[in-house]
Tab-separated table of N, CA and C in Angstrom:
chain	number	residue	atom	x	y	z
B	1	MET	N	111.955	102.249	142.110
B	1	MET	CA	110.785	101.879	143.588
B	1	MET	C	109.077	101.714	142.644
B	2	LEU	N	108.937	100.436	142.811
B	2	LEU	CA	107.733	100.884	142.058
B	2	LEU	C	106.091	101.387	143.106
B	3	LEU	N	105.333	102.307	142.215
B	3	LEU	CA	105.095	102.236	143.118
B	3	LEU	C	103.369	101.603	142.740
B	4	ARG	N	102.209	101.395	144.239
B	4	ARG	CA	101.429	100.574	143.957
B	4	ARG	C	100.288	100.236	142.980
B	5	SER	N	100.045	100.893	142.174
B	5	SER	CA	99.029	100.979	141.102
B	5	SER	C	100.276	100.000	139.656
B	6	GLU	N	101.268	100.524	139.818
B	6	GLU	CA	102.777	99.696	138.949
B	6	GLU	C	102.928	98.488	139.075
B	7	GLU	N	103.034	97.719	140.249
B	7	GLU	CA	102.861	96.792	140.627
B	7	GLU	C	101.759	95.990	140.763
B	8	GLU	N	100.810	96.477	140.835
B	8	GLU	CA	99.297	95.532	140.615
B	8	GLU	C	99.026	95.742	138.557
B	9	GLU	N	100.065	96.429	138.438
B	9	GLU	CA	99.706	96.749	136.563
B	9	GLU	C	100.669	95.324	136.871
B	10	GLU	N	101.643	94.741	137.341
B	10	GLU	CA	102.723	94.444	136.117
B	10	GLU	C	102.445	92.624	136.944
B	11	GLU	N	101.734	92.611	137.696
B	11	GLU	CA	100.665	91.210	138.424
B	11	GLU	C	99.967	90.828	136.928
B	12	LYS	N	99.144	92.064	136.768
B	12	LYS	CA	97.848	91.616	135.824
B	12	LYS	C	98.828	91.052	134.625
B	13	GLY	N	100.136	91.383	134.078
B	13	GLY	CA	100.865	91.922	132.573
B	13	GLY	C	100.719	92.794	132.163
B	14	GLY	N	100.142	93.994	132.976
B	14	GLY	CA	100.257	94.631	131.906
B	14	GLY	C	101.406	95.392	131.827
B	15	ARG	N	101.362	96.675	131.360
B	15	ARG	CA	102.901	97.173	130.921
B	15	ARG	C	102.723	98.296	132.146
B	16	ALA	N	104.308	98.517	132.723
B	16	ALA	CA	104.100	99.899	133.920
B	16	ALA	C	104.458	100.628	133.649
B	17	ALA	N	104.069	102.113	134.223
B	17	ALA	CA	104.073	103.311	133.239
B	17	ALA	C	105.157	103.769	133.042
B	18	GLY	N	105.249	104.461	132.046
B	18	GLY	CA	106.563	105.162	130.991
B	18	GLY	C	106.650	104.377	130.470
B	19	GLU	N	106.434	103.315	130.221
B	19	GLU	CA	107.389	101.713	130.162
B	19	GLU	C	106.335	102.093	128.368
B	20	MET	N	107.227	101.913	126.998
B	20	MET	CA	107.097	102.350	125.198
B	20	MET	C	106.444	100.925	125.238
B	21	VAL	N	104.886	101.721	124.027
B	21	VAL	CA	103.846	100.681	123.577
B	21	VAL	C	104.137	100.786	122.750
B	22	ARG	N	104.643	99.767	121.761
B	22	ARG	CA	104.167	100.405	119.870
B	22	ARG	C	103.165	99.748	119.676
B	23	GLY	N	101.505	101.332	118.991
B	23	GLY	CA	100.510	101.309	117.965
B	23	GLY	C	100.673	100.342	117.149
B	24	LYS	N	99.560	99.969	116.891
B	24	LYS	CA	99.063	99.138	115.256
B	24	LYS	C	99.758	100.728	114.210
B	25	THR	N	100.255	100.199	112.710
B	25	THR	CA	100.458	100.725	112.038
B	25	THR	C	99.209	100.879	111.141
B	26	GLU	N	99.356	102.153	111.025
B	26	GLU	CA	98.168	102.726	109.791
B	26	GLU	C	97.998	102.695	108.391
B	27	MET	N	97.527	101.490	108.265
B	27	MET	CA	97.895	101.277	106.812
B	27	MET	C	96.906	101.983	105.775
B	28	ARG	N	98.732	103.111	105.093
B	28	ARG	CA	97.849	103.851	104.510
B	28	ARG	C	99.495	104.588	103.523
B	29	ARG	N	99.531	104.453	102.518
B	29	ARG	CA	100.254	105.009	101.981
B	29	ARG	C	101.493	106.386	102.858
B	30	ILE	N	103.102	105.266	102.554
B	30	ILE	CA	103.576	106.790	103.406
B	30	ILE	C	104.295	108.132	102.570
B	31	GLU	N	103.644	108.878	102.359
B	31	GLU	CA	103.849	110.317	101.889
B	31	GLU	C	105.626	110.360	101.491
B	32	ASN	N	106.196	110.396	102.918
B	32	ASN	CA	107.820	110.702	102.386
B	32	ASN	C	108.686	109.439	101.719
B	33	ALA	N	109.554	109.917	100.515
B	33	ALA	CA	109.812	108.936	99.590
B	33	ALA	C	110.570	108.113	100.691
B	34	THR	N	111.985	108.887	101.467
B	34	THR	CA	112.694	107.882	102.260
B	34	THR	C	111.889	106.871	102.871
B	35	SER	N	111.453	107.957	103.236
B	35	SER	CA	110.576	106.562	104.529
B	35	SER	C	110.033	105.218	104.111
B	36	ARG	N	108.915	105.741	102.642
B	36	ARG	CA	108.750	104.964	102.180
B	36	ARG	C	109.809	103.760	101.550
B	37	GLN	N	110.587	103.698	101.143
B	37	GLN	CA	111.631	103.275	100.936
B	37	GLN	C	112.119	102.189	101.700
B	38	VAL	N	112.338	102.873	102.829
B	38	VAL	CA	113.500	102.429	103.906
B	38	VAL	C	112.361	100.877	104.406
B	39	THR	N	111.151	101.337	104.511
B	39	THR	CA	109.738	100.608	105.252
B	39	THR	C	109.837	99.710	104.218
B	40	PHE	N	109.850	99.899	102.882
B	40	PHE	CA	109.994	98.508	101.879
B	40	PHE	C	111.327	97.923	101.957
B	41	SER	N	112.003	98.319	101.993
B	41	SER	CA	113.291	97.511	102.478
B	41	SER	C	113.099	96.614	103.348
B	42	LYS	N	112.859	97.396	104.555
B	42	LYS	CA	112.811	96.402	106.020
B	42	LYS	C	111.837	95.475	106.156
B	43	ARG	N	110.297	95.691	105.496
B	43	ARG	CA	109.540	94.832	105.542
B	43	ARG	C	109.438	93.915	104.088
B	44	ARG	N	110.220	94.082	102.896
B	44	ARG	CA	110.584	93.200	102.197
B	44	ARG	C	111.801	92.146	103.046
B	45	ASN	N	112.005	92.533	103.823
B	45	ASN	CA	113.160	91.406	104.237
B	45	ASN	C	112.882	90.328	105.244
B	46	GLY	N	111.595	91.331	106.010
B	46	GLY	CA	111.001	90.411	106.666
B	46	GLY	C	110.387	89.515	106.244
B	47	LEU	N	109.976	90.025	104.404
B	47	LEU	CA	108.856	88.887	104.116
B	47	LEU	C	109.853	87.765	103.360
B	48	LEU	N	110.997	88.136	102.572
B	48	LEU	CA	111.435	86.660	102.289
B	48	LEU	C	111.921	85.850	103.500
B	49	LYS	N	112.087	86.548	104.940
B	49	LYS	CA	112.835	85.635	105.278
B	49	LYS	C	111.338	84.619	106.232
B	50	LYS	N	110.426	85.324	106.280
B	50	LYS	CA	109.312	84.695	106.511
B	50	LYS	C	108.831	83.576	105.580
B	51	ALA	N	108.700	83.610	104.154
B	51	ALA	CA	108.763	82.459	103.821
B	51	ALA	C	109.591	81.175	103.346
B	52	PHE	N	111.057	82.021	103.894
B	52	PHE	CA	112.365	80.835	104.492
B	52	PHE	C	111.375	80.291	105.415
B	53	GLU	N	111.039	80.624	106.475
B	53	GLU	CA	111.039	80.075	107.500
B	53	GLU	C	109.402	78.752	107.342
B	54	LEU	N	109.216	79.486	106.336
B	54	LEU	CA	107.493	78.500	106.037
B	54	LEU	C	108.706	77.029	105.797
B	55	SER	N	108.924	77.614	104.586
B	55	SER	CA	109.351	76.279	103.736
B	55	SER	C	110.170	75.393	104.436
B	56	VAL	N	111.197	75.875	105.164
B	56	VAL	CA	111.602	74.846	106.146
B	56	VAL	C	110.907	74.221	107.551
B	57	LEU	N	110.002	75.195	107.585
B	57	LEU	CA	109.117	74.720	108.713
B	57	LEU	C	108.787	73.650	108.706
B	58	CYS	N	108.010	74.191	108.039
B	58	CYS	CA	106.393	72.816	107.289
B	58	CYS	C	106.698	72.364	106.066
B	59	ASP	N	107.714	72.751	105.458
B	59	ASP	CA	108.124	71.767	104.334
B	59	ASP	C	107.239	71.392	103.035
B	60	ALA	N	106.706	72.907	103.236
B	60	ALA	CA	106.256	73.409	102.163
B	60	ALA	C	106.763	74.070	100.747
B	61	GLU	N	106.489	73.966	99.646
B	61	GLU	CA	106.995	74.856	98.320
B	61	GLU	C	106.861	76.433	98.762
B	62	VAL	N	107.146	77.492	98.649
B	62	VAL	CA	107.082	78.911	98.585
B	62	VAL	C	107.783	79.167	97.206
B	63	ALA	N	106.721	80.288	96.963
B	63	ALA	CA	107.292	80.974	95.572
B	63	ALA	C	106.566	82.239	96.346
B	64	LEU	N	108.242	83.539	96.077
B	64	LEU	CA	107.615	84.571	96.177
B	64	LEU	C	107.747	85.688	96.041
B	65	ILE	N	107.389	86.328	95.110
B	65	ILE	CA	107.439	87.373	94.054
B	65	ILE	C	107.525	88.808	94.681
B	66	ILE	N	108.109	89.451	94.330
B	66	ILE	CA	107.734	91.447	94.644
B	66	ILE	C	108.818	92.563	94.103
B	67	PHE	N	107.636	92.916	93.347
B	67	PHE	CA	108.036	93.682	92.920
B	67	PHE	C	108.219	95.568	93.426
B	68	SER	N	110.203	95.603	93.049
B	68	SER	CA	109.587	96.978	94.060
B	68	SER	C	108.885	98.352	93.470
B	69	PRO	N	108.438	99.845	93.923
B	69	PRO	CA	107.736	100.135	93.660
B	69	PRO	C	108.649	101.277	91.987
B	70	ARG	N	110.158	100.972	92.097
B	70	ARG	CA	110.977	101.055	90.297
B	70	ARG	C	111.156	100.131	89.737
B	71	GLY	N	110.635	98.862	90.340
B	71	GLY	CA	110.219	97.827	88.896
B	71	GLY	C	111.326	96.461	89.578
B	72	LYS	N	111.906	96.954	89.987
B	72	LYS	CA	113.111	95.982	90.533
B	72	LYS	C	112.094	94.562	90.937
B	73	LEU	N	112.933	92.391	90.338
B	73	LEU	CA	112.541	91.617	90.901
B	73	LEU	C	113.086	91.464	91.969
B	74	TYR	N	112.231	90.998	93.080
B	74	TYR	CA	112.897	90.309	94.621
B	74	TYR	C	112.270	88.856	94.231
B	75	GLU	N	113.162	88.006	94.334
B	75	GLU	CA	112.033	86.720	94.432
B	75	GLU	C	112.641	85.665	95.523
B	76	PHE	N	111.734	85.350	95.871
B	76	PHE	CA	112.325	83.562	96.659
B	76	PHE	C	111.362	82.166	96.294
B	77	ALA	N	112.093	81.606	95.623
B	77	ALA	CA	111.600	80.686	95.983
B	77	ALA	C	112.429	78.753	96.512
B	78	SER	N	111.576	78.162	97.354
B	78	SER	CA	111.673	77.295	98.367
B	78	SER	C	112.553	75.933	97.783
B	79	SER	N	111.977	75.877	95.996
B	79	SER	CA	113.408	74.406	95.208
B	79	SER	C	113.685	75.509	94.063
B	80	ARG	N	114.095	74.609	93.666
B	80	ARG	CA	114.889	74.427	91.663
B	80	ARG	C	113.420	74.627	91.383
B	81	TRP	N	112.306	73.919	91.295
B	81	TRP	CA	111.146	74.046	90.314
B	81	TRP	C	110.053	75.221	90.399
B	82	VAL	N	111.095	76.348	90.721
B	82	VAL	CA	109.900	77.604	90.404
B	82	VAL	C	108.627	77.575	89.300
B	83	PHE	N	109.780	77.540	88.191
B	83	PHE	CA	108.469	77.337	87.214
B	83	PHE	C	107.997	75.890	87.223
B	84	LYS	N	107.413	74.821	88.247
B	84	LYS	CA	107.143	73.948	87.978
B	84	LYS	C	105.730	74.314	89.291
B	85	ILE	N	106.079	74.997	90.269
B	85	ILE	CA	105.751	76.238	91.485
B	85	ILE	C	104.433	76.758	90.349
B	86	VAL	N	104.964	78.119	89.433
B	86	VAL	CA	104.086	78.939	89.255
B	86	VAL	C	103.007	78.400	87.925
B	87	MET	N	103.443	77.119	87.502
B	87	MET	CA	102.480	76.086	86.537
B	87	MET	C	101.722	75.669	87.223
B	88	ARG	N	101.376	75.457	88.490
B	88	ARG	CA	100.850	74.162	89.292
B	88	ARG	C	99.874	75.716	89.443
B	89	ILE	N	99.625	76.605	89.597
B	89	ILE	CA	99.138	78.019	90.342
B	89	ILE	C	98.270	77.940	88.716
B	90	CYS	N	99.477	78.435	87.285
B	90	CYS	CA	98.153	78.694	86.315
B	90	CYS	C	97.516	77.730	85.825
B	91	GLU	N	97.691	76.175	86.336
B	91	GLU	CA	96.847	75.393	85.828
B	91	GLU	C	95.413	75.338	86.800
B	92	ILE	N	95.786	75.344	87.766
B	92	ILE	CA	94.801	75.864	88.612
B	92	ILE	C	93.686	77.275	88.587
B	93	ARG	N	94.073	78.275	88.226
B	93	ARG	CA	93.558	79.406	87.582
B	93	ARG	C	92.497	78.762	86.620
B	94	PHE	N	93.527	78.274	85.141
B	94	PHE	CA	92.601	77.955	84.325
B	94	PHE	C	91.859	76.861	83.908
B	95	ILE	N	91.287	75.818	85.613
B	95	ILE	CA	91.030	75.081	85.658
B	95	ILE	C	89.353	75.807	86.128
B	96	THR	N	89.687	77.128	86.615
B	96	THR	CA	88.649	77.405	87.428
B	96	THR	C	87.883	77.985	86.775
B	97	TRP	N	88.535	78.851	85.884
B	97	TRP	CA	87.967	79.963	84.737
B	97	TRP	C	88.035	79.036	83.897
B	98	ALA	N	87.922	77.696	83.511
B	98	ALA	CA	87.536	77.231	81.873
B	98	ALA	C	86.182	76.931	82.680
B	99	PHE	N	86.142	75.974	84.288
B	99	PHE	CA	84.880	75.311	84.485
B	99	PHE	C	83.810	77.234	84.523
B	100	SER	N	83.895	77.924	85.269
B	100	SER	CA	83.327	78.940	85.294
B	100	SER	C	82.609	79.161	84.307
B	101	LYS	N	83.309	79.436	82.885
B	101	LYS	CA	82.418	79.367	81.811
B	101	LYS	C	81.714	78.492	81.509
B	102	THR	N	82.214	76.832	81.699
B	102	THR	CA	80.744	76.377	80.880
B	102	THR	C	79.770	76.126	81.464
B	103	GLN	N	80.005	76.864	83.056
B	103	GLN	CA	78.812	76.200	83.862
B	103	GLN	C	78.032	76.728	83.823
B	104	PHE	N	78.077	78.119	83.486
B	104	PHE	CA	77.680	79.233	83.485
B	104	PHE	C	76.758	79.522	81.922
B	105	LYS	N	76.912	78.451	81.055
B	105	LYS	CA	76.339	78.680	79.307
B	105	LYS	C	74.728	77.864	79.625
B	106	VAL	N	74.354	78.536	78.715
B	106	VAL	CA	73.026	78.183	78.407
B	106	VAL	C	72.267	77.791	77.241
């Protein structure tokens, strides 16, 4: 049976007393090596899944490159033309860089 205050909280969309609440994760390096590796693996898999979902739902070209702390490569590409995507990024970066160099010449 719920107490009066718990009923009121539920009506307001709040949580009942004793219910677990997940807090924000503090963004800092995880000191324990095992915990850090487990977190990396879980978050890597979640990030790869999100990249896939974005490519399917929005028909977007997505490329994701991840290097683990040990240097292992993980990647996702929404199409076979990953090189094309990477080249587009390089072209845009180069054009931006070249423009900034010519703009400030005196």
